[in-house]
Structures are given as structure tokens and as C-alpha cells.
Tab-separated table of C-alpha atoms in Angstrom:
chain	number	residue	atom	x	y	z
A	1	MET	CA	79.356	257.715	128.056
A	2	GLU	CA	82.942	258.996	128.753
A	3	ALA	CA	82.474	257.252	132.330
A	4	ALA	CA	81.367	254.056	130.716
A	5	ALA	CA	84.235	254.069	128.151
A	6	LYS	CA	86.564	255.227	130.915
A	7	GLN	CA	85.406	251.797	132.855
A	8	LYS	CA	85.688	249.571	130.012
A	9	HIS	CA	89.048	250.582	129.196
A	10	GLU	CA	89.811	249.878	132.642
A	11	ARG	CA	88.600	246.337	132.539
A	12	GLU	CA	90.335	245.752	129.534
A	13	LEU	CA	93.681	246.553	131.142
A	14	LEU	CA	92.949	244.877	134.499
A	15	ALA	CA	92.193	241.464	132.306
A	16	GLU	CA	95.560	241.933	130.227
A	17	LYS	CA	97.381	242.493	133.590
A	18	ILE	CA	95.887	239.110	134.705
A	19	TRP	CA	97.020	237.618	131.460
A	20	CYS	CA	100.455	238.429	132.074
A	21	LEU	CA	100.341	237.448	135.429
A	22	SER	CA	99.206	234.164	134.495
A	23	ARG	CA	102.030	233.747	131.819
A	24	ASP	CA	104.750	235.073	134.646
A	25	ARG	CA	103.122	232.255	136.918
A	26	LEU	CA	103.624	229.422	133.990
A	27	LEU	CA	107.089	230.273	133.445
A	28	VAL	CA	107.825	230.252	137.242
A	29	SER	CA	106.845	226.623	137.560
A	30	LEU	CA	107.386	225.580	133.730
A	31	ARG	CA	110.766	227.295	132.567
A	32	PHE	CA	110.755	225.072	129.512
A	33	LEU	CA	107.787	226.596	128.054
A	34	ASP	CA	109.505	229.836	127.822
A	35	VAL	CA	109.428	229.794	123.930
A	36	ALA	CA	106.204	228.874	123.369
A	37	LEU	CA	104.798	231.249	126.004
A	38	SER	CA	106.906	234.230	123.975
A	39	SER	CA	104.949	232.859	120.496
A	40	MET	CA	101.918	233.693	122.036
A	41	ARG	CA	99.946	237.702	122.334
A	42	PHE	CA	96.440	238.915	123.504
A	43	GLN	CA	93.668	240.727	121.867
A	44	ALA	CA	91.024	242.042	123.501
A	45	ARG	CA	87.467	241.228	122.156
A	46	PRO	CA	84.398	242.763	124.096
A	47	GLY	CA	81.271	241.205	123.895
A	48	THR	CA	82.057	237.829	122.585
A	49	GLY	CA	81.698	236.076	125.883
A	50	HIS	CA	84.231	233.385	125.369
A	51	VAL	CA	88.216	232.636	124.837
A	52	SER	CA	89.474	231.759	121.786
A	53	CYS	CA	93.012	231.003	119.812
A	54	ASP	CA	93.999	231.797	116.293
A	55	VAL	CA	97.365	229.302	115.942
A	56	ASN	CA	97.863	230.262	112.173
A	57	ALA	CA	98.774	234.227	112.984
A	58	PRO	CA	101.799	235.217	111.657
A	59	GLN	CA	104.653	235.556	113.955
A	60	ALA	CA	102.589	234.542	116.894
A	61	ALA	CA	99.500	232.922	118.053
A	62	VAL	CA	96.960	235.040	119.547
A	63	ILE	CA	94.344	234.566	122.421
A	64	TYR	CA	91.372	236.206	121.682
A	65	TYR	CA	89.440	236.836	125.003
A	66	ASP	CA	86.415	238.876	126.400
A	67	PRO	CA	87.483	241.031	129.190
A	68	ASP	CA	84.409	240.056	131.128
A	69	VAL	CA	85.022	236.453	130.996
A	70	VAL	CA	88.799	236.839	132.090
A	71	LEU	CA	87.615	238.761	135.154
A	72	ARG	CA	84.547	236.478	136.311
A	73	LEU	CA	87.257	233.551	136.164
A	74	TYR	CA	89.558	235.593	137.946
A	75	LYS	CA	87.250	236.631	140.678
A	76	LYS	CA	86.341	233.258	141.125
A	77	ASN	CA	89.788	231.816	141.393
A	78	PRO	CA	93.135	233.187	140.066
A	79	ALA	CA	94.225	229.893	138.973
A	80	ASN	CA	91.076	229.651	136.355
A	81	VAL	CA	93.106	232.034	134.166
A	82	THR	CA	96.596	230.380	134.559
A	83	ARG	CA	94.701	226.793	133.886
A	84	LEU	CA	92.588	228.777	130.748
A	85	HIS	CA	96.397	230.170	129.564
A	86	LEU	CA	97.891	226.014	129.834
A	87	HIS	CA	94.975	224.696	128.444
A	88	VAL	CA	95.233	226.928	125.075
A	89	LEU	CA	98.894	226.773	125.095
A	90	LEU	CA	98.677	222.773	125.175
A	91	HIS	CA	96.484	223.053	122.085
A	92	CYS	CA	99.024	225.035	120.022
A	93	ILE	CA	101.981	223.017	121.137
A	94	PHE	CA	99.899	219.584	120.371
A	95	SER	CA	99.333	221.003	116.804
A	96	HIS	CA	95.439	220.358	117.839
A	97	SER	CA	93.936	223.018	115.293
A	98	TYR	CA	95.923	221.718	112.387
A	99	LYS	CA	93.918	218.436	111.900
A	100	TYR	CA	90.377	220.084	112.497
A	101	ASP	CA	89.440	219.658	108.707
A	102	LYS	CA	90.155	216.282	108.507
A	103	VAL	CA	88.025	215.249	111.371
A	104	GLU	CA	84.777	214.831	113.003
A	105	GLN	CA	84.683	218.328	114.544
A	106	GLU	CA	82.509	217.757	117.093
A	107	LEU	CA	84.297	214.576	118.549
A	108	TRP	CA	87.830	216.152	117.998
A	109	ASP	CA	86.588	219.235	120.237
A	110	VAL	CA	86.110	216.480	123.432
A	111	ALA	CA	89.124	214.748	122.315
A	112	VAL	CA	91.398	217.370	122.368
A	113	ASP	CA	90.263	219.105	125.725
A	114	MET	CA	90.474	215.712	127.575
A	115	ALA	CA	94.060	215.486	126.511
A	116	VAL	CA	95.210	218.644	127.349
A	117	GLU	CA	93.515	218.555	130.902
A	118	SER	CA	95.283	215.669	131.177
A	119	ALA	CA	98.178	216.662	130.466
A	120	ALA	CA	97.856	219.787	132.497
A	121	MET	CA	96.805	217.913	135.496
A	122	SER	CA	99.587	215.342	135.230
A	123	LEU	CA	102.189	218.085	136.034
A	124	LYS	CA	101.310	218.385	139.181
A	125	ILE	CA	101.744	222.353	139.867
A	126	ALA	CA	100.704	223.749	143.534
A	127	GLY	CA	98.143	226.558	143.403
A	128	LEU	CA	96.905	225.730	139.711
A	129	GLU	CA	93.535	223.311	140.975
A	130	THR	CA	90.597	224.546	139.592
A	131	ALA	CA	87.115	223.469	140.580
A	132	GLY	CA	86.149	220.361	139.096
A	133	ASP	CA	89.490	218.875	139.573
A	134	VAL	CA	88.459	215.780	141.041
A	135	GLU	CA	85.828	215.099	138.984
A	136	ARG	CA	87.655	215.213	135.616
A	137	SER	CA	90.940	213.026	137.093
A	138	ALA	CA	87.729	210.665	137.754
A	139	VAL	CA	87.020	210.249	134.420
A	140	LEU	CA	90.267	210.810	132.842
A	141	ASP	CA	90.580	207.406	134.960
A	142	ARG	CA	88.029	205.532	133.437
A	143	TRP	CA	89.146	206.976	129.834
A	144	LYS	CA	92.607	205.666	130.608
A	145	GLU	CA	91.404	202.000	130.968
A	146	ARG	CA	89.112	202.268	127.939
A	147	ALA	CA	91.794	204.216	125.165
A	148	GLY	CA	94.896	203.475	127.092
A	149	THR	CA	97.273	206.378	126.814
A	150	LEU	CA	95.111	210.139	126.860
A	151	THR	CA	96.484	211.393	123.637
A	152	ALA	CA	93.524	213.636	121.601
A	153	GLU	CA	93.936	210.713	118.609
A	154	ARG	CA	93.549	207.829	120.999
A	155	ILE	CA	90.428	209.474	122.936
A	156	TYR	CA	89.105	210.654	119.468
A	157	ARG	CA	89.329	207.054	117.751
A	158	LYS	CA	87.539	205.485	120.700
A	159	LEU	CA	84.976	208.280	120.673
A	160	LYS	CA	84.438	206.749	117.094
A	161	GLU	CA	84.361	203.561	118.043
A	162	ASP	CA	81.916	203.756	120.815
A	163	ARG	CA	79.422	207.093	119.369
A	164	PRO	CA	78.584	208.289	122.633
A	165	GLY	CA	75.365	209.648	122.850
A	166	VAL	CA	74.380	213.296	122.987
A	167	SER	CA	74.044	214.086	126.537
A	168	GLU	CA	76.907	212.169	127.449
A	169	LEU	CA	79.409	214.164	124.641
A	170	LEU	CA	77.685	217.190	126.292
A	171	GLU	CA	78.768	216.197	129.701
A	172	LEU	CA	82.051	215.747	128.763
A	173	GLY	CA	82.551	218.978	126.695
A	174	ASN	CA	81.199	220.891	129.765
A	175	LEU	CA	83.561	218.845	132.173
A	176	PHE	CA	86.704	219.844	129.989
A	177	ARG	CA	86.023	222.750	127.871
A	178	ARG	CA	87.818	225.589	128.474
A	179	ASP	CA	87.933	227.773	125.154
A	180	VAL	CA	86.370	227.334	121.819
A	181	HIS	CA	87.739	226.237	119.172
A	182	GLU	CA	87.360	229.196	116.397
A	183	GLY	CA	89.662	229.847	113.453
A	184	TRP	CA	91.284	226.585	113.798
A	185	GLY	CA	91.545	224.655	110.351
A	186	PRO	CA	93.287	225.500	106.908
A	187	ALA	CA	94.499	228.895	106.657
A	188	GLU	CA	97.242	230.428	104.050
A	189	THR	CA	99.863	230.364	106.875
A	190	LEU	CA	99.033	227.008	108.016
A	191	GLU	CA	102.134	225.634	106.537
A	192	VAL	CA	104.370	228.044	108.161
A	193	THR	CA	103.017	228.085	111.432
A	194	ALA	CA	102.728	224.471	111.770
A	195	ALA	CA	106.524	223.995	111.256
A	196	GLN	CA	106.947	227.035	113.873
A	197	TRP	CA	104.968	225.016	116.319
A	198	LYS	CA	106.051	221.386	115.576
A	199	LYS	CA	109.869	222.840	116.279
A	200	ILE	CA	108.661	224.441	119.474
A	201	SER	CA	107.204	221.140	120.611
A	202	GLU	CA	110.417	219.571	120.128
A	203	ARG	CA	112.095	221.910	122.074
A	204	ILE	CA	109.683	221.384	124.889
A	205	LYS	CA	109.785	217.624	124.345
A	206	ALA	CA	113.924	217.677	125.029
A	207	GLU	CA	113.503	219.628	128.007
A	208	LEU	CA	110.645	218.015	129.375
A	209	LYS	CA	112.402	214.740	130.175
A	210	SER	CA	114.510	215.810	132.862
A	211	PHE	CA	111.631	218.027	133.964
A	212	SER	CA	109.033	215.063	134.305
A	213	GLU	CA	111.265	212.528	136.184
A	214	ASP	CA	111.180	214.749	138.823
A	215	LYS	CA	107.837	216.531	138.947
A	216	SER	CA	105.348	214.235	137.451
A	217	ASP	CA	104.181	210.192	137.900
A	218	ASP	CA	102.156	210.992	134.555
A	219	LYS	CA	104.097	211.285	131.088
A	220	SER	CA	100.655	212.474	129.749
A	221	ILE	CA	102.295	215.868	128.530
A	222	LEU	CA	105.428	213.841	126.822
A	223	GLN	CA	102.997	211.431	125.186
A	224	ASN	CA	101.238	214.076	123.407
A	225	LEU	CA	104.169	215.694	122.430
A	226	GLU	CA	105.413	212.464	120.518
A	227	GLU	CA	102.143	212.263	119.250
A	228	ALA	CA	102.415	216.173	117.822
A	229	THR	CA	105.870	215.853	116.805
A	230	LYS	CA	106.519	212.195	115.420
A	231	GLU	CA	106.972	211.770	111.724
A	232	HIS	CA	103.819	210.765	109.646
A	233	TYR	CA	104.527	208.392	106.331
A	234	ASP	CA	102.045	207.830	103.522
A	235	TYR	CA	102.511	203.876	102.957
A	236	GLY	CA	101.735	204.226	99.503
A	237	ASP	CA	104.935	206.390	99.260
A	238	PHE	CA	106.523	203.519	101.451
A	239	LEU	CA	105.708	200.929	99.137
A	240	ARG	CA	106.790	202.555	96.265
A	241	ARG	CA	110.232	202.486	97.378
A	242	PHE	CA	110.735	198.916	96.057
A	243	CYS	CA	109.780	199.532	92.856
A	244	VAL	CA	112.104	198.666	90.057
A	245	SER	CA	113.004	200.034	86.672
A	246	GLY	CA	111.036	198.054	83.582
A	247	GLU	CA	109.081	198.416	80.282
A	248	ASP	CA	105.688	198.503	80.597
A	249	MET	CA	103.022	197.916	77.824
A	250	GLN	CA	101.714	201.584	77.072
A	251	ILE	CA	101.776	204.501	74.988
A	252	ASN	CA	105.049	206.351	75.419
A	253	ASP	CA	104.022	210.037	74.822
A	254	ASP	CA	107.240	211.224	76.170
A	255	GLU	CA	109.163	209.858	72.897
A	256	PHE	CA	106.768	210.237	70.389
A	257	ASP	CA	107.081	213.095	67.800
A	258	TYR	CA	103.387	214.406	66.796
A	259	VAL	CA	105.025	216.559	63.957
A	260	TYR	CA	106.394	213.487	61.894
A	261	TYR	CA	102.983	211.733	62.334
A	262	THR	CA	100.614	214.336	61.560
A	263	TYR	CA	103.231	215.253	58.758
A	264	GLY	CA	102.619	211.774	57.145
A	265	LEU	CA	98.963	211.291	57.408
A	266	SER	CA	98.799	215.000	55.681
A	267	LEU	CA	101.147	213.566	52.838
A	268	TYR	CA	99.916	209.774	52.335
A	269	GLY	CA	96.405	209.775	53.665
A	270	ASN	CA	96.365	207.212	56.209
A	271	LEU	CA	100.290	206.215	56.595
A	272	PRO	CA	101.796	207.997	59.501
A	273	LEU	CA	105.747	208.436	58.733
A	274	VAL	CA	106.253	207.203	62.822
A	275	GLU	CA	104.557	205.118	64.856
A	276	PRO	CA	104.067	205.835	68.926
A	277	LEU	CA	106.225	203.357	70.833
A	278	GLU	CA	104.324	201.077	72.353
A	279	TYR	CA	106.382	200.452	75.484
A	280	LYS	CA	107.912	202.501	78.336
A	281	ASP	CA	110.045	202.460	80.927
A	282	VAL	CA	108.623	202.624	84.284
A	283	ASN	CA	109.159	201.683	88.134
A	284	LYS	CA	107.073	199.761	89.333
A	285	ILE	CA	106.639	196.673	91.752
A	286	LYS	CA	107.775	193.433	90.281
A	287	GLU	CA	109.249	190.954	92.906
A	288	PHE	CA	107.901	191.265	96.430
A	289	VAL	CA	107.525	189.482	99.792
A	290	VAL	CA	104.549	190.502	102.411
A	291	ALA	CA	104.706	188.598	105.345
A	292	ILE	CA	101.742	188.079	107.711
A	293	ASP	CA	102.345	187.559	111.527
A	294	THR	CA	99.253	185.043	111.973
A	295	SER	CA	100.002	184.549	115.738
A	296	GLY	CA	97.535	184.458	118.360
A	297	SER	CA	98.675	188.235	119.345
A	298	CYS	CA	97.695	189.688	115.716
A	299	ARG	CA	93.961	189.843	115.791
A	300	GLY	CA	92.655	188.377	112.473
A	301	GLU	CA	90.372	191.914	111.345
A	302	VAL	CA	93.916	193.736	111.494
A	303	VAL	CA	95.898	191.490	109.524
A	304	GLN	CA	92.994	191.698	107.146
A	305	ALA	CA	92.825	195.418	107.087
A	306	PHE	CA	96.628	195.787	106.551
A	307	LEU	CA	96.177	193.240	103.328
A	308	ASN	CA	93.247	195.429	102.219
A	309	LYS	CA	95.479	198.261	102.542
A	310	THR	CA	98.167	197.003	100.633
A	311	TYR	CA	96.098	195.140	98.094
A	312	ASN	CA	94.472	198.668	97.236
A	313	ILE	CA	97.867	200.368	96.531
A	314	LEU	CA	99.445	197.839	94.826
A	315	LYS	CA	96.888	196.762	92.277
A	316	SER	CA	96.204	200.393	90.806
A	317	SER	CA	98.013	200.420	87.382
A	318	GLU	CA	100.401	203.184	88.291
A	319	ASN	CA	102.092	200.646	91.357
A	320	PHE	CA	101.623	197.299	89.474
A	321	PHE	CA	103.557	195.364	86.679
A	322	ARG	CA	100.879	193.067	84.369
A	323	LYS	CA	103.064	190.004	85.154
A	324	VAL	CA	104.539	190.079	88.904
A	325	ASN	CA	105.966	187.352	91.373
A	326	ILE	CA	104.679	188.783	94.623
A	327	HIS	CA	104.580	186.019	97.545
A	328	ILE	CA	102.463	186.443	100.613
A	329	ILE	CA	103.990	184.416	103.310
A	330	GLN	CA	101.691	183.772	106.494
A	331	CYS	CA	103.986	182.818	109.464
A	332	ASP	CA	103.758	182.477	113.131
A	333	SER	CA	106.409	179.683	114.883
A	334	GLU	CA	106.727	178.719	111.362
A	335	VAL	CA	105.681	179.163	107.574
A	336	ARG	CA	102.188	178.024	107.398
A	337	ARG	CA	101.384	179.371	103.948
A	338	ASP	CA	102.929	181.133	100.681
A	339	THR	CA	100.821	182.322	98.378
A	340	LYS	CA	102.102	183.313	94.919
A	341	ILE	CA	100.720	186.357	93.178
A	342	THR	CA	101.854	186.308	88.927
A	343	ASN	CA	98.599	188.847	88.192
A	344	ASP	CA	96.051	191.391	89.404
A	345	ASP	CA	93.410	188.282	88.902
A	346	GLU	CA	95.355	186.331	91.350
A	347	PHE	CA	95.784	188.904	93.878
A	348	GLU	CA	91.866	189.391	93.670
A	349	ALA	CA	91.481	185.538	94.181
A	350	PHE	CA	93.532	185.565	97.417
A	351	MET	CA	91.692	188.809	98.797
A	352	ARG	CA	88.199	186.982	98.060
A	353	GLU	CA	89.021	183.797	98.852
A	354	GLY	CA	91.960	183.440	100.681
A	355	GLN	CA	92.244	182.491	104.495
A	356	LEU	CA	94.615	183.112	107.267
A	357	GLU	CA	96.963	180.378	109.483
A	358	GLY	CA	98.567	179.860	112.132
A	359	PHE	CA	97.809	181.650	115.269
A	360	GLY	CA	100.515	180.209	117.573
A	361	SER	CA	103.551	181.716	119.048
A	362	THR	CA	105.836	184.317	116.464
A	363	ASP	CA	109.294	183.374	115.359
A	364	PHE	CA	110.582	186.024	112.415
A	365	ARG	CA	113.302	183.782	111.433
A	366	PRO	CA	111.505	181.107	109.633
A	367	VAL	CA	110.259	183.650	107.192
A	368	PHE	CA	113.778	184.866	106.150
A	369	ALA	CA	115.013	181.299	105.912
A	370	TYR	CA	112.217	180.770	103.705
A	371	VAL	CA	112.973	183.512	101.625
A	372	ASP	CA	116.920	182.961	101.351
A	373	ARG	CA	115.855	179.349	99.930
A	374	ALA	CA	113.797	180.718	97.672
A	375	ILE	CA	115.816	183.373	96.126
A	376	GLU	CA	119.090	180.518	95.920
A	377	SER	CA	116.291	178.249	93.944
A	378	GLY	CA	115.524	180.929	91.230
A	379	GLU	CA	112.072	181.711	92.398
A	380	PHE	CA	113.082	185.419	92.594
A	381	GLU	CA	115.596	187.196	90.335
A	382	ASN	CA	115.615	190.831	91.722
A	383	LEU	CA	113.650	190.960	94.940
A	384	LYS	CA	113.764	194.423	96.488
A	385	GLY	CA	112.006	193.762	99.776
A	386	LEU	CA	109.989	192.363	102.366
A	387	ILE	CA	107.513	193.858	104.493
A	388	TYR	CA	106.603	191.746	107.846
A	389	PHE	CA	103.505	193.159	109.319
A	390	THR	CA	103.517	192.193	113.189
A	391	ASP	CA	102.920	193.274	116.560
A	392	GLY	CA	106.584	193.190	117.211
A	393	TYR	CA	106.606	190.360	120.098
A	394	GLY	CA	109.119	187.514	118.252
A	395	VAL	CA	112.207	186.461	117.858
A	396	PHE	CA	113.798	188.554	115.618
A	397	PRO	CA	116.923	187.284	112.924
A	398	GLU	CA	120.403	188.153	114.400
A	399	HIS	CA	121.679	189.739	111.221
A	400	LYS	CA	120.815	191.188	108.132
A	401	PRO	CA	119.193	189.027	105.129
A	402	THR	CA	122.175	187.014	103.404
A	403	HIS	CA	120.680	188.334	99.989
A	404	HIS	CA	120.708	191.685	101.482
A	405	TYR	CA	117.064	192.948	100.040
A	406	ASP	CA	115.550	195.488	101.882
A	407	THR	CA	113.381	194.443	105.253
A	408	ALA	CA	110.569	196.478	106.938
A	409	PHE	CA	108.697	195.412	110.193
A	410	VAL	CA	105.282	197.383	109.688
A	411	PHE	CA	103.331	198.046	113.038
A	412	LEU	CA	99.867	199.031	114.102
A	413	GLU	CA	99.713	202.008	116.286
A	414	ASP	CA	97.898	201.176	119.487
A	415	ASP	CA	98.399	201.630	123.340
A	416	TYR	CA	101.510	199.450	123.585
A	417	GLU	CA	105.400	200.466	123.573
A	418	LYS	CA	106.824	198.464	120.441
A	419	PRO	CA	109.475	196.244	120.925
A	420	ALA	CA	113.077	197.678	119.568
A	421	THR	CA	113.720	196.196	115.678
A	422	PRO	CA	116.995	195.259	114.474
A	423	PRO	CA	119.299	198.072	113.570
A	424	TRP	CA	119.423	196.802	109.546
A	425	ALA	CA	115.817	196.605	109.229
A	426	ILE	CA	112.998	199.644	108.686
A	427	ARG	CA	110.370	200.410	111.382
A	428	LEU	CA	107.312	201.610	110.009
A	429	VAL	CA	104.136	202.476	112.770
A	430	LEU	CA	101.056	202.719	110.547
A	431	PRO	CA	98.263	204.807	112.418
A	432	ALA	CA	94.789	202.630	112.937
A	433	GLN	CA	93.310	205.886	110.789
A	434	ASP	CA	95.581	204.731	107.707
A	435	LEU	CA	93.901	200.764	107.737
A	436	GLU	CA	90.508	202.308	108.671
A	437	ASP	CA	90.346	204.225	105.276
A	438	SER	CA	90.495	201.289	103.206
A	439	PRO	CA	88.038	199.921	100.999
A	440	SER	CA	87.336	196.375	102.710
A	441	GLU	CA	87.685	192.907	100.690
A	442	SER	CA	86.831	189.404	102.521
A	443	ILE	CA	89.883	187.409	103.656
A	444	ALA	CA	88.677	184.295	105.994
A	445	GLY	CA	90.160	183.514	109.025
A	446	LYS	CA	90.933	180.182	109.967
């Protein structure tokens, strides 16, 4: 028994030494990972048969490992453990675990493993090649044609669209998996650790830009870092910034004194001394312009999804005055149609019966000229803002609108770099998932 215990202890010490060697190897080749590597520690869990990482552990993420697994991998090829170490570390840097409760986990597991292996191989570090890399590269090349940028989010979206069979999904999982994703998802320390790893990711992104120019032709790791560190905006909150103050017909409980009300009822029977106010000062959207790029490069189903999303936010009683002045302007190289919405019924009718018109080239200037003329003719009293949904490929106005209403250009996130917007405009990129989550209303194409 003592000999067996001693042997077990020796194997654990040897496995721990191998982890330390792999960390040193990564530090030598990838100096920008120093803070991330120092934010991880190791803990043996004999008999589990796998390696996993608890990224929500306080102070430092913990890699749990079976010493026998580590020794077996190292015996086959010392690079196996270093690549495993890098694989787990990239999961943490790319914040893959923090979305685990919001996705289809079977598809997400495959997507994130493909993303980190793509990033690891793109670094082209000599001596870190492992068995199966040639096949992985070939598969990733095909997926780059299908999904574009190989971030976990884009691969996952494509997996959801294509719905591969069980055998194909299993093959992808076996090819790219190096760890198991136990312990991912919500935890008490989630917000703290997510912020810590985002800060680490932002530092790595800054340092990596100079490194990648010399070491790698593939920007996969930078693209994944961009995804991990970008700010995410709630479209509903964004729309509410265009609200104005006004009186709405509703009981104002905040300014109603129930003491005098009940006292009057008790004193006179059915005659209260005070009545509740039937109006309330609120902030809601009253005047607004939604401009839709209906050029040939903007797909009809994408435009419809954006309108569905906007409609579902605006139609709620919390955001929408009973009487409004909302204009939905369709434009390609010229204004094709202006639909005026004054109440919820008209909005519903437009969503049900409206048609998209245009599909020519793109020029943003006619919309702004049209809105300026509308303001000057008295069509708008206090226009707060204009949202222009577009792919961004068109002629922007050189100057801020004459009447100084806020302007936002809204793009749908896709595989292509978006053109720069004018400095006076707000730029908002909506994840495709945001539009996919909107209930569908029918708007006919041309």
C-alpha cells in the first residue's frame, strides 16, 4: 500500500512538473500571455480521466486534471500538454464559459473548441504541432469559407443554421476537443471573474497587435479577442435614449395621497376628498425617424428582422405615447417611400401590409435632406433622433444634420469589416442573435 501511494504521489508530482514546463514554454514563445498564465493554477483530480477548468474560481482559474491523462499525453508528444494548456487558456481569454447558460451547449462546445484550435494554430509556434493538425487545418479552411471569421460566435451561428447530423458533430468534437467544459456557466463569482478576464483579454489584445504583424498571417486570435472584449449594447436601451418627457394618460400613483382618499370615503361614504391624477409625466418616444437602406446589398429578410425588433420595442406601452409621429423612410439612392405612423394601430398595419421598395445603389444623403425639409415645413416639433439601418456601403453626408438631431447608423454584425461612419454619428453594431430573437411580423418585399 505504501509503495502504491508513493508511486501515485510521484506521478502527481511529475504531472505538475509537466504543467510548469508547458507554462514556461508558452511564456518563452508568447510573452503577451504572462498575466493570463499567472492567473491560472493547477489541481490534480486522479481518476477523472480528463482535464477541465473552473474559470469562476476566485483569484485564479483552476485547471483540474487527471495526472495519468497528462502523463499519457506527454509520453506521446510533449507538445500535447502545451497545446492543451494553450487551449484551456484561450477559452478563458475568449470568455467562452460565460455564455454557456445562454446557448445550445452541444453546439457551443464544438464551436469554442474549433475557435481556440484555429487561434492556437494561427500563432505558428515551432514545436507545438500535434497529431491531427493537418486535418484540423483542412477542416478549418472549409469552415472559413462557410462562416467567415472563425470566432466561436460565428461558428456557433453557422452550426445552428446548418444543423449538422449527430455523426458530423461527433467528428468535429473528437477532432477539436482537448478538455471538457465542466464547471462552465453561472456562479456566484461570475461577474467578478468575467470582468477580471475581460481586463486580461484587453491587455493581451493591445500587446498582440504588434506581435501578430511579425509572427502570424492569420488574425484568428485577434478576431476572437475583439469578440471577447467588445461592448454589448441592449437595442431597447439604445432606443430609449431618444425619449422625450410628456404627459401620458395613466393613474399617477406617485403623487396620490391615499390617506385623504380613504378618509373621505369613511367620512362621506362614497365621496373621496381627493381624486387620483389621471395623467403622469413620463419619458417615451414621441417623434422619431427610422430610415431603412433598401439598396440591393441589403437583404429583405434582414431589413424585416430589424423592423420586427424595432416594432416590438416601440409598441410596448412603456416606450410609446398614444399619439406619436414616427416616420419609416425607405431609401436606396433616393427616398422611395415615407410611411407616417401616428398610433399603434398604424404601426401594426405597416408591419402587416407594408412593402419594401428600392433595391438600387446606396446614398444616405437624400434621407437627411428629406428630414430637414420636413422639420422646416413643421412636420416635426421636437425630433430627437434618426436611426439608419444599413450595411454601410454608401455615400455619407459630409456634415452633421442642420437641425442637430442625433443620428445613429445601425449595422448588422456579419463577416465583413464595416465602413467608418462620420464622426458626428453614433455607430451601433447589432449581433445577429438580437434580431433572431424577435417575434416575426410579415413585411412584403418588392
